[in-house]
Short mmCIF file of C-alpha atoms and ligand atoms in Angstrom, two decimals:
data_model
loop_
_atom_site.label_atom_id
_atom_site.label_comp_id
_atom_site.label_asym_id
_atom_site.label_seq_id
_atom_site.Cartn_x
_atom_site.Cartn_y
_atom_site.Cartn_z
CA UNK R 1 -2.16 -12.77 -27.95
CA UNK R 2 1.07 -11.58 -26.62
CA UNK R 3 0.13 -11.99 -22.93
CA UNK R 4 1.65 -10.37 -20.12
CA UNK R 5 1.68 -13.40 -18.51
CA UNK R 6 2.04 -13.02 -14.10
CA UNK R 7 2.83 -14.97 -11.30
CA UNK R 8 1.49 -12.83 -8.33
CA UNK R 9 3.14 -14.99 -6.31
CA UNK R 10 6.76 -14.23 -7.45
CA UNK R 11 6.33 -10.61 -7.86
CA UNK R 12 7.19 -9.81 -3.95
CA UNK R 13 10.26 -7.59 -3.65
CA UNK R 14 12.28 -10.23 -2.46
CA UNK R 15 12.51 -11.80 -6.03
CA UNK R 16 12.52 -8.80 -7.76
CA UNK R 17 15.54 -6.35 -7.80
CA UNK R 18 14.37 -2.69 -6.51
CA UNK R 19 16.01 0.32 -7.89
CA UNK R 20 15.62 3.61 -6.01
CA UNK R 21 16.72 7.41 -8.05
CA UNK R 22 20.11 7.66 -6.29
CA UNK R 23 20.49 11.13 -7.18
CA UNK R 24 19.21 14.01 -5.03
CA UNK R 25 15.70 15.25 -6.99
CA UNK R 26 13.82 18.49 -5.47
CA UNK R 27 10.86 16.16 -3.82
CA UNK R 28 13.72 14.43 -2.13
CA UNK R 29 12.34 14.81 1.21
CA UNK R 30 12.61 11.19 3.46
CA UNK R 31 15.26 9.87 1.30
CA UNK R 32 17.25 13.03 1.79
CA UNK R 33 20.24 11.80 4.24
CA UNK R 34 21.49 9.65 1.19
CA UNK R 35 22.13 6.74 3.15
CA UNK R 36 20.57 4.41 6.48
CA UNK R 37 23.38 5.59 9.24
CA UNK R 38 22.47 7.11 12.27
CA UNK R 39 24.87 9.51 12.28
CA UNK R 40 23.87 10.69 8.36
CA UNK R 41 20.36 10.66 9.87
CA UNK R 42 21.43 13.16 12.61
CA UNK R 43 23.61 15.25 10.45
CA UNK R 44 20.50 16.09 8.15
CA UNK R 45 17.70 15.96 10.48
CA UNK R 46 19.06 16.97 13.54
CA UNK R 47 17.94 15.77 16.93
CA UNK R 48 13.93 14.58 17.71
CA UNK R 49 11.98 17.74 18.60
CA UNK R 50 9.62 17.69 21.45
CA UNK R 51 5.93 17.93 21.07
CA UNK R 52 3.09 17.73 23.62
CA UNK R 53 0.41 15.22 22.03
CA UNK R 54 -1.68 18.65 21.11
CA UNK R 55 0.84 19.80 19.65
CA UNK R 56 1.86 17.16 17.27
CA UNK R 57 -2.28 16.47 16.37
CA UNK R 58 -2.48 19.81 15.55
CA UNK R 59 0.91 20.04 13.18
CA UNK R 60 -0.45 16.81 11.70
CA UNK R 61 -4.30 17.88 11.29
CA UNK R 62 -2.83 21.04 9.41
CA UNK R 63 -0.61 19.06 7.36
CA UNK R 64 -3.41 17.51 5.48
CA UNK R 65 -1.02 13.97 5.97
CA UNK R 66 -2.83 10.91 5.30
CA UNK R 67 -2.01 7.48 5.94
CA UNK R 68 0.50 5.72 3.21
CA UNK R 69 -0.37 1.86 4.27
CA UNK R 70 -3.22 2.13 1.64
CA UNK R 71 -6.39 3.17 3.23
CA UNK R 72 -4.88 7.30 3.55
CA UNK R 73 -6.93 7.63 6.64
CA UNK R 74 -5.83 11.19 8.19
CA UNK R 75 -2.44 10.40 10.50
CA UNK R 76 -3.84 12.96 13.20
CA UNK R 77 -6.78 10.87 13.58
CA UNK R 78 -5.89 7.89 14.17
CA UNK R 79 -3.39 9.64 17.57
CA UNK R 80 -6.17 11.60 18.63
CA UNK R 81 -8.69 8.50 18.75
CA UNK R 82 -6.75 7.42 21.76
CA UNK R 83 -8.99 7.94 25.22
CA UNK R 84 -6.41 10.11 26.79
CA UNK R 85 -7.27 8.32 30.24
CA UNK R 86 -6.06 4.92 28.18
CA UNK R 87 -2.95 6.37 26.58
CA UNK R 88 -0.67 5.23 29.03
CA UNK R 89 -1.33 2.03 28.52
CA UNK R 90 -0.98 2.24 24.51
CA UNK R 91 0.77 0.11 22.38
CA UNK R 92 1.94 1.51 18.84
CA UNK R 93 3.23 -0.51 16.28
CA UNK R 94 5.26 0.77 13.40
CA UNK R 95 3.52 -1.57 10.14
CA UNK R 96 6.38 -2.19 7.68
CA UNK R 97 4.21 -5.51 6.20
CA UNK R 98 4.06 -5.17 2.61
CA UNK R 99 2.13 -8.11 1.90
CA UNK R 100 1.22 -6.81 -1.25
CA UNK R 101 3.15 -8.11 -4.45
CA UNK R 102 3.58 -5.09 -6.24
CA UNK R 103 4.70 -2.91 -3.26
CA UNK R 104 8.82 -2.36 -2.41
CA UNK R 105 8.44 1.43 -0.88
CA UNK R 106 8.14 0.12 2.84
CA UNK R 107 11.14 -2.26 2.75
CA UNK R 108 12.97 0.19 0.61
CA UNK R 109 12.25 2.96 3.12
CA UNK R 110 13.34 0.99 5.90
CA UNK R 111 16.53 -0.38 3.83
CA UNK R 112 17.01 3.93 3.20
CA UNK R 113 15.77 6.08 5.58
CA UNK R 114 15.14 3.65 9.05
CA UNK R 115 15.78 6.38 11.53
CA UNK R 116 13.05 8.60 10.10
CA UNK R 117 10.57 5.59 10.58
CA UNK R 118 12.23 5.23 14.00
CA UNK R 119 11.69 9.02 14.94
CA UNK R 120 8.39 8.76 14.24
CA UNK R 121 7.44 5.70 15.93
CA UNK R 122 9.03 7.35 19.11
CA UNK R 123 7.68 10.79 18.13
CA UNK R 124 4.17 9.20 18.24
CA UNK R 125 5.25 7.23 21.69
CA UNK R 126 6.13 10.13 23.42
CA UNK R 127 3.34 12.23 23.00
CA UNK R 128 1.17 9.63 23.61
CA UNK R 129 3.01 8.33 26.71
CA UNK R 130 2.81 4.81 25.03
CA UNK R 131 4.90 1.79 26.69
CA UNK R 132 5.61 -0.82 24.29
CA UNK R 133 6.80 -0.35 20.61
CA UNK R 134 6.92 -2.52 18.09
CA UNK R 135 8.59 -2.63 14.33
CA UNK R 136 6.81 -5.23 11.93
CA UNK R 137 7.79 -5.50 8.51
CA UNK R 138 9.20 -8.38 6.17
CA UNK R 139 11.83 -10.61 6.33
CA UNK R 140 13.56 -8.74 3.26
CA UNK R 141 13.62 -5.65 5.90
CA UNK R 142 14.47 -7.42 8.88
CA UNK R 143 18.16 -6.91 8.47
CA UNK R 144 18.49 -3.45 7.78
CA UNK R 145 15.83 -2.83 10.60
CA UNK R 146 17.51 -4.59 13.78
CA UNK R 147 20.88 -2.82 12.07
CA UNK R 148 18.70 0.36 13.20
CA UNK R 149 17.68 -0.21 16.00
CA UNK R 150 21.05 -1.48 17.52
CA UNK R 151 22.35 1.85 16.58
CA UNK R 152 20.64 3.66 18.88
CA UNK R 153 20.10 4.05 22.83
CA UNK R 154 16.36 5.55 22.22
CA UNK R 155 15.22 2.65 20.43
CA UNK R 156 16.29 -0.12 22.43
CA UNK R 157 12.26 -0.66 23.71
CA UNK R 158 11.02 -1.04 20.13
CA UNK R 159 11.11 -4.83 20.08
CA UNK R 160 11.27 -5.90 16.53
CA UNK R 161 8.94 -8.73 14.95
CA UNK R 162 8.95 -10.48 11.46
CA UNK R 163 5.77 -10.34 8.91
CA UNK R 164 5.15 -13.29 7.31
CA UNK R 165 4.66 -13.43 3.14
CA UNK R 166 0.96 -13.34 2.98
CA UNK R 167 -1.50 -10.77 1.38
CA UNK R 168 -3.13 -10.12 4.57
CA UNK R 169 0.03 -10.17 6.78
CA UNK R 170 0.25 -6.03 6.47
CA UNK R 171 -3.72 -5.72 7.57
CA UNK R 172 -3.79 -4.04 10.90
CA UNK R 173 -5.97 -6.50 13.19
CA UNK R 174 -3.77 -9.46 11.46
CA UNK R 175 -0.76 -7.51 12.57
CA UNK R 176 -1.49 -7.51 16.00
CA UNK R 177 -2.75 -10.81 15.95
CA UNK R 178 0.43 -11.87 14.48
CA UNK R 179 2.96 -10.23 17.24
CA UNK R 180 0.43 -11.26 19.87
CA UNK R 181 -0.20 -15.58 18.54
CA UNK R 182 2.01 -15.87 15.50
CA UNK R 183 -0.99 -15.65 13.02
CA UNK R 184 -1.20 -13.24 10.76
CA UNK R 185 -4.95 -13.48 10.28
CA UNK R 186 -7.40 -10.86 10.57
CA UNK R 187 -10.43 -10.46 13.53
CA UNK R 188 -13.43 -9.50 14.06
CA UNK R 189 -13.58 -5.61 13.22
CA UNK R 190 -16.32 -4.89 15.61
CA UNK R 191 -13.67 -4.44 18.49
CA UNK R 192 -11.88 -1.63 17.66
CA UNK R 193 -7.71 -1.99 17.79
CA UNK R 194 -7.93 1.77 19.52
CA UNK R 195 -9.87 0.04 22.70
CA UNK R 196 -8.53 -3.23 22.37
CA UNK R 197 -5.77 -4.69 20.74
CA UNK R 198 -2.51 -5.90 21.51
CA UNK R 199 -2.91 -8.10 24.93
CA UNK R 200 -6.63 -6.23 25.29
CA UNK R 201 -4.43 -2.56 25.31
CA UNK R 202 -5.44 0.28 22.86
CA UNK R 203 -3.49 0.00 19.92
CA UNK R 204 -2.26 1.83 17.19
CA UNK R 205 -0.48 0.42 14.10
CA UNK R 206 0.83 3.06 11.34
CA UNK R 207 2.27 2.50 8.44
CA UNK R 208 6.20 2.80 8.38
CA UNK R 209 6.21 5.54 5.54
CA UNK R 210 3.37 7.29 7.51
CA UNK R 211 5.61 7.43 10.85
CA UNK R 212 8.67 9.16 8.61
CA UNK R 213 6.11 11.51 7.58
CA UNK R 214 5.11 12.16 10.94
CA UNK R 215 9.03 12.33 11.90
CA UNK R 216 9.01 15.46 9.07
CA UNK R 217 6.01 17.31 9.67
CA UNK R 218 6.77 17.41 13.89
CA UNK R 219 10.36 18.80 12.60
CA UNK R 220 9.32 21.26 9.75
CA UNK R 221 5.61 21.60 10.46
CA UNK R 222 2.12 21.45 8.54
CA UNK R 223 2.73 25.04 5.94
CA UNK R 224 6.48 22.80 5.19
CA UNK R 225 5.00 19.90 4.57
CA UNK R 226 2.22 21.25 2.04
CA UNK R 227 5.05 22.87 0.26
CA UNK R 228 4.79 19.82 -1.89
CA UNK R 229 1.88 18.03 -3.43
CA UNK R 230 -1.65 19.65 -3.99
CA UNK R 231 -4.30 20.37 -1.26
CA UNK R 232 -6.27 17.29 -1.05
CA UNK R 233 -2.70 14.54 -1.69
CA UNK R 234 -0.52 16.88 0.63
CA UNK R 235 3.62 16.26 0.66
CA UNK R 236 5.58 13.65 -1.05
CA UNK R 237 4.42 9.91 -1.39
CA UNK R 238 7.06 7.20 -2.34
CA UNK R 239 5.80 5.01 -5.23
CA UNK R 240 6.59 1.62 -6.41
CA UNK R 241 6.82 1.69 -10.41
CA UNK R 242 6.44 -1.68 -12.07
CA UNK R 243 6.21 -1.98 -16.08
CA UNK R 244 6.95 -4.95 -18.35
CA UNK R 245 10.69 -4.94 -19.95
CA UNK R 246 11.77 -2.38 -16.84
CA UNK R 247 12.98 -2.16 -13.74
CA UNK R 248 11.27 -1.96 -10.39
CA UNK R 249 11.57 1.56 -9.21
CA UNK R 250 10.46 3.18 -5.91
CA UNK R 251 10.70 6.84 -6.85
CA UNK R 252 9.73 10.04 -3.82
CA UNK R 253 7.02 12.13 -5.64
CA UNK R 254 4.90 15.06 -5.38
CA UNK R 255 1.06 14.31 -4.14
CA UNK R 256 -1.05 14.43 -7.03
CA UNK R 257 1.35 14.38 -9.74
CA UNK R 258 -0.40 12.77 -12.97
CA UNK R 259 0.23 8.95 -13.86
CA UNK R 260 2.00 10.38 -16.60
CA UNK R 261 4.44 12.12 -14.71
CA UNK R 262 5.18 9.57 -11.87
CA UNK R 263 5.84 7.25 -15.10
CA UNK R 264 8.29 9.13 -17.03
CA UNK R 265 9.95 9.71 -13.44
CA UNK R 266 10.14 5.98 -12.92
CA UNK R 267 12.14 5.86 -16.55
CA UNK R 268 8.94 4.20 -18.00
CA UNK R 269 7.73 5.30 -21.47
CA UNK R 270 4.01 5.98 -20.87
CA UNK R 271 3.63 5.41 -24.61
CA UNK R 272 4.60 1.68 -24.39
CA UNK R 273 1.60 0.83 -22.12
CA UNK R 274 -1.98 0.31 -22.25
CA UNK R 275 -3.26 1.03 -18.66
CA UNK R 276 -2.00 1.04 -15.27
CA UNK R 277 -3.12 -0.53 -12.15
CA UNK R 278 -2.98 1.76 -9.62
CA UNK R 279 -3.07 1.29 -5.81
CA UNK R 280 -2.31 -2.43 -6.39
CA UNK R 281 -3.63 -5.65 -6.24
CA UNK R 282 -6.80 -3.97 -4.69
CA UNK R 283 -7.06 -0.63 -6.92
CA UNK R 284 -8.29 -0.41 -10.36
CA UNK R 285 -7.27 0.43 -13.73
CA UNK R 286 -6.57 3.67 -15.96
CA UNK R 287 -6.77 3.67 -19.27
CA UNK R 288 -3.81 5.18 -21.15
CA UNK R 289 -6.12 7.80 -22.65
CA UNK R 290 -6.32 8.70 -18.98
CA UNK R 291 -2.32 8.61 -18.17
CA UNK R 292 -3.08 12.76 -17.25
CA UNK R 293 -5.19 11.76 -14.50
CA UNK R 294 -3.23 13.19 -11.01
CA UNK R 295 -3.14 10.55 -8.42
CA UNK R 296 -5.60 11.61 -5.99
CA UNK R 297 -8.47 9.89 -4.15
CA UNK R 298 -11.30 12.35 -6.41
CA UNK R 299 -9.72 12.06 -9.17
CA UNK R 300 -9.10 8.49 -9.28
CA UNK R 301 -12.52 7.53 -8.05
CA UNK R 302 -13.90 6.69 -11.13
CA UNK R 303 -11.54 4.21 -12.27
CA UNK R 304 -12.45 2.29 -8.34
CA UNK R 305 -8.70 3.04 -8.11
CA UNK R 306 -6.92 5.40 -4.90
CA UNK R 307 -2.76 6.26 -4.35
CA UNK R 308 -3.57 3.64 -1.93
CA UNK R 309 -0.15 2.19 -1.00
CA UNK R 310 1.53 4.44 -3.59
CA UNK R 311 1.69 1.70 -6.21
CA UNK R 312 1.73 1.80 -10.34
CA UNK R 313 1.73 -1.02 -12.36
CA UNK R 314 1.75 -1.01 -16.08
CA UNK R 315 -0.39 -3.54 -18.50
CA UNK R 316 2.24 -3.50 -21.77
CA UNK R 317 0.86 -2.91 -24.95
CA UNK R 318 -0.49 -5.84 -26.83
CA UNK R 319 -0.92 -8.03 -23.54
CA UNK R 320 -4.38 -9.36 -22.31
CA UNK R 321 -5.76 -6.89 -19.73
CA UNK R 322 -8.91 -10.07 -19.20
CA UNK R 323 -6.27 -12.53 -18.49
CA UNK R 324 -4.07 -10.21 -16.54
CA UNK R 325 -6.54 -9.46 -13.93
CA UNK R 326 -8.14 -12.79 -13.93
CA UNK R 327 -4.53 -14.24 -12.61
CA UNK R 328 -4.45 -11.51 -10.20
CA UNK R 329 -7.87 -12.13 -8.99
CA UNK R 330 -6.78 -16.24 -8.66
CA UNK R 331 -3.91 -14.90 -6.65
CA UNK R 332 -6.12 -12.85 -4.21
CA UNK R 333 -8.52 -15.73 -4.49
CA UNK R 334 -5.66 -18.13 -2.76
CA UNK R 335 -4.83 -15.19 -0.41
CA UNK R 336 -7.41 -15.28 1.97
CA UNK R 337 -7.71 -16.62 5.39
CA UNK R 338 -10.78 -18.59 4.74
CA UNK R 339 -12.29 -17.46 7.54
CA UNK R 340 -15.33 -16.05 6.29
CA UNK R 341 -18.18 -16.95 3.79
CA UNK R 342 -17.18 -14.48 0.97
CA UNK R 343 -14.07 -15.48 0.77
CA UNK R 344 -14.48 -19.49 0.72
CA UNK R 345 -16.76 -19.44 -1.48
CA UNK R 346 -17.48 -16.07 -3.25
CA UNK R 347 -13.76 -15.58 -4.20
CA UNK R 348 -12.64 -18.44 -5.72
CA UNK R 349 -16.10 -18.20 -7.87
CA UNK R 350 -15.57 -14.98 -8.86
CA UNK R 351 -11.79 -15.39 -10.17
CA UNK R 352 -12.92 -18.81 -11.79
CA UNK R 353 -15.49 -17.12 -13.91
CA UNK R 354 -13.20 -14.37 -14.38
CA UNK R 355 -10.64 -16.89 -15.45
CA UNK R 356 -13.37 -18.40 -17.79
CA UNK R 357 -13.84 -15.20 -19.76
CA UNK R 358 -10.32 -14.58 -19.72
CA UNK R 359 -9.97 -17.98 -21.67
CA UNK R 360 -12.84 -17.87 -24.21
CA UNK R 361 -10.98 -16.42 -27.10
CA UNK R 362 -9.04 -19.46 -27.18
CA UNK R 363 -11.49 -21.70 -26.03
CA UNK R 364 -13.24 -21.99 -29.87
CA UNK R 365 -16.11 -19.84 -29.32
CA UNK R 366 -18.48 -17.21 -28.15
CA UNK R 367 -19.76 -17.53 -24.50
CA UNK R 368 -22.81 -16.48 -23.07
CA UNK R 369 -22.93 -12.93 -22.61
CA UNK R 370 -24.55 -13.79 -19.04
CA UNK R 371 -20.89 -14.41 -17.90
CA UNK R 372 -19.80 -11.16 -17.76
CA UNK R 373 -22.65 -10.25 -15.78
CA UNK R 374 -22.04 -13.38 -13.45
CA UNK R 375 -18.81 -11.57 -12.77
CA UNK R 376 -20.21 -9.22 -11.68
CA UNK R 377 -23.15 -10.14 -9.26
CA UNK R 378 -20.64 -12.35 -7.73
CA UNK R 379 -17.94 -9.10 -6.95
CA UNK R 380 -21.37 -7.45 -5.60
CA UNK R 381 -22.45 -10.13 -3.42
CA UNK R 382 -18.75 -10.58 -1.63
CA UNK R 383 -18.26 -6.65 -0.63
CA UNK R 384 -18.95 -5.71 2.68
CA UNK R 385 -19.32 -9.75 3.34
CA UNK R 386 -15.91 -10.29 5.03
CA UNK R 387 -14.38 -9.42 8.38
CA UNK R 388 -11.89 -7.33 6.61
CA UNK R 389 -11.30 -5.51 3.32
CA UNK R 390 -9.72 -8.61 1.12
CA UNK R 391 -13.29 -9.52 -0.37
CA UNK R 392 -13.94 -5.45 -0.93
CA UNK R 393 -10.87 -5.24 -2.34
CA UNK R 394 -10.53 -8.06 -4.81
CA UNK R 395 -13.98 -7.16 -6.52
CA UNK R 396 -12.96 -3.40 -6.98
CA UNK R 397 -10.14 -5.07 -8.84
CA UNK R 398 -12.70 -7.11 -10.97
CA UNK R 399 -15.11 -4.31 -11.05
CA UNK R 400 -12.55 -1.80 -12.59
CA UNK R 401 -11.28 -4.75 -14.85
CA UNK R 402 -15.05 -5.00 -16.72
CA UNK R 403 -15.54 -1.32 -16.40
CA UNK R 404 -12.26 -0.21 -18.08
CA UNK R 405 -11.66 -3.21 -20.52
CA UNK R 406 -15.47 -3.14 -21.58
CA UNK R 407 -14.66 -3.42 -25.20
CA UNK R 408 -12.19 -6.03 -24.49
CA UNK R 409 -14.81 -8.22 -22.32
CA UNK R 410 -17.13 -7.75 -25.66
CA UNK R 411 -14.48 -9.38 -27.68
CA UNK R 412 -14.15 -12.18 -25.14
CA UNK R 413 -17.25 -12.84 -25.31
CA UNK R 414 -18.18 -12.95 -28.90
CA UNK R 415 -14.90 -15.53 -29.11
CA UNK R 416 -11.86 -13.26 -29.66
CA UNK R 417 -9.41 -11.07 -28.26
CA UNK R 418 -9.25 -7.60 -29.31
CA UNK R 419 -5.01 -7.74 -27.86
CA UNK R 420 -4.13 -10.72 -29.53
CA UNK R 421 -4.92 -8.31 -33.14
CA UNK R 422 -2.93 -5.57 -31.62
S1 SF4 F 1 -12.83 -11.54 4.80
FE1 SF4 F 1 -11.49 -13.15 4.02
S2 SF4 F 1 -9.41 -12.43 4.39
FE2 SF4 F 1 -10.81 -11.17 5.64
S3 SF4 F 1 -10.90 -12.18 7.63
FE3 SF4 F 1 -12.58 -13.04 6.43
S4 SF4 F 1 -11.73 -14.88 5.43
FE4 SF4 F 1 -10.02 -13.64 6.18
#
């Protein structure tokens, strides 16, 4: 077998050196001052517009914009769930967390393009009449964000505050539990963050690549903003592009461009791979045979994959896709808060079983073709178990992995793998 052998763990995009297209391309929307200076920034963009909180809804319910921080919930929605007797006493917080591996876009935005994730955060304040502000992201960002910041006399009330490394640390009820006690762990989603959040005030925490977008659309408006990308994946997206043997790339795309495309635009030969895992560590996998598939939500519904958090990652040809996602799974496995039943128990079940399958070729015979199905029943009985998403999220991953590599869990299971004949 000529595994694509992973550490999850050392795949963050600290360790990893991030390559962004340089040159100007025509979806070259947030990256489009060339550089993170204010003064670039004002040159291109000009000055913040002014928009009453109808006003900027509306813009953003035409624009079709959905969230980029993975779950692409609609960004108008989540201003207008505000009580407007409570939105003085908001609190919005600007999510830069990329807790997942795989991901670079947010810390690459905010290394790129701050000001646009600072115009949006204040774009958002302002119609909102929120008080306190707050930047989150990693400590890889850190740097380049305070650099920000301190250029600027509007931002000086966005108080900045460091993510740790974790999986989780990017969820939004483990954000505000983080700038609020220091612990990025999530709660208990039956309060909601828009009633009670930070210090018991209605909160709102967007994604960083979701507030640039906002920053956009209030400037050039909704029938602008749809001039790229297809109806139902509206604008550009950034991606993060990983494949064996290349670079890390976080490339600005049309919505809904195929896998293909976003591939061959991330310099990666489609024709060296064998599937992609798309959305991350908690999407699912497509099939080469499949590489024309556009990245939308429909379309990508039947792999259990979404753009999620804009990330591709390709399985190389001839590597294991059983072992590949059964050292993911560990990973996510190790992730959780152990806070809740799924995940102390269910989890680490799941990915040991998975693990097991993944190791049978070598392990001098067939297995019981029960296994496979033990995989299963144990990704059905953790979803919808947790507090939060991670236990959802880690059996779509598994789910996808036996629906997509079903002739490869067959050869697994009669005591061979079909890669390791490739
Ligand atoms: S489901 Fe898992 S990760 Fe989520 S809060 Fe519970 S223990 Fe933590």
């Amino acid at each position: 077998m000529n595994a694509q052998t992973i550490n999850p763990q050392s795949l963050n995009s600290q360790s990893l050196p991030v390559t962004t297209t340089r040159q100007t391309t025509s979806s070259d929307r947030l990256f489009l001052a060339g550089g993170p200076g204010f003064a670039q920034h004002r040159q291109v963009f000009g000055p913040l517009p002014s928009l009453s909180s109808a006003q900027l809804i509306d813009e953003l319910r035409a624009s079709g914009l959905a969230g980029r921080g993975g779950s692409g919930f609609p960004a108008w929605r989540k201003l207008a769930a505000l009580d407007p007797a409570a939105r003085g006493r908001s609190v919005i917080i600007a999510n830069g967390a990329e807790g997942e591996p795989m991901s670079a876009k947010d810390a690459t935005l905010l290394a790129r393009a701050p000001h646009l994730v600072i115009d949006g955060l204040l774009l958002a304040a302002a119609s909102l009449g929120s008080g306190d502000l707050y930047l989150y992201c990693s400590g890889t960002a850190l740097d380049a964000a305070r650099r920000a910041l301190d250029e600027r006399e509007d931002a000086r009330r966005i108080q900045l505050r460091e993510a740790p490394e974790t999986f989780i640390s990017g969820e939004a009820s483990a954000v505000v539990r983080s700038i609020e006690k220091g612990v990025a762990l999530p709660r208990d989603h039956r309060k909601r963050l828009t009633e009670a959040g930070l210090g018991g005030r209605p909160t709102l925490v967007h994604n960083v690549e979701t507030l640039a977008q906002v920053a956009l659309v209030a400037r050039y408006g909704a029938h602008w903003f749809r001039s790229q990308g297809v109806d139902d994946e509206s604008g550009t997206r950034l991606l993060t592009v990983r494949a064996p043997g290349n670079e890390l790339r976080v490339i600005e795309v049309p919505g809904g461009i195929t896998i293909d495309d976003a591939l061959r635009r991330a310099r990666v030969d489609p024709a060296s791979l064998s599937a992609v895992l798309v959305g991350g560590y908690h999407g699912g996998w497509v099939p080469a045979q499949a590489f024309g598939t556009p990245l939308t939500r429909d379309r990508l519904a039947p792999f259990g994959a979404s753009p999620g958090a804009g990330i591709v990652m390709g399985l190389a040809k001839g590597s294991c896709p059983i072992q590949v996602s059964a050292q993911i799974a560990s990973y996510l496995a190790g992730q959780s808060a152990r806070q809740c039943g799924p995940c102390v128990n269910g989890l680490p079940k799941m990915a040991e079983t998975l693990s097991r399958l993944a190791g049978s070729h070598s392990a001098g015979g067939p297995l019981p073709a029960t296994l496979a199905q033990e995989v299963r029943r144990l990704a059905h009985i953790v979803t919808g178990r947790g507090s939060c998403h991670h236990p959802d999220g880690t059996a779509q991953l598994v789910l996808s992995t036996l629906s997509t590599f079903a002739s490869d869990v067959d050869a697994h299971l009669a005591g061979h793998c079909e890669e390791a004949r490739a």
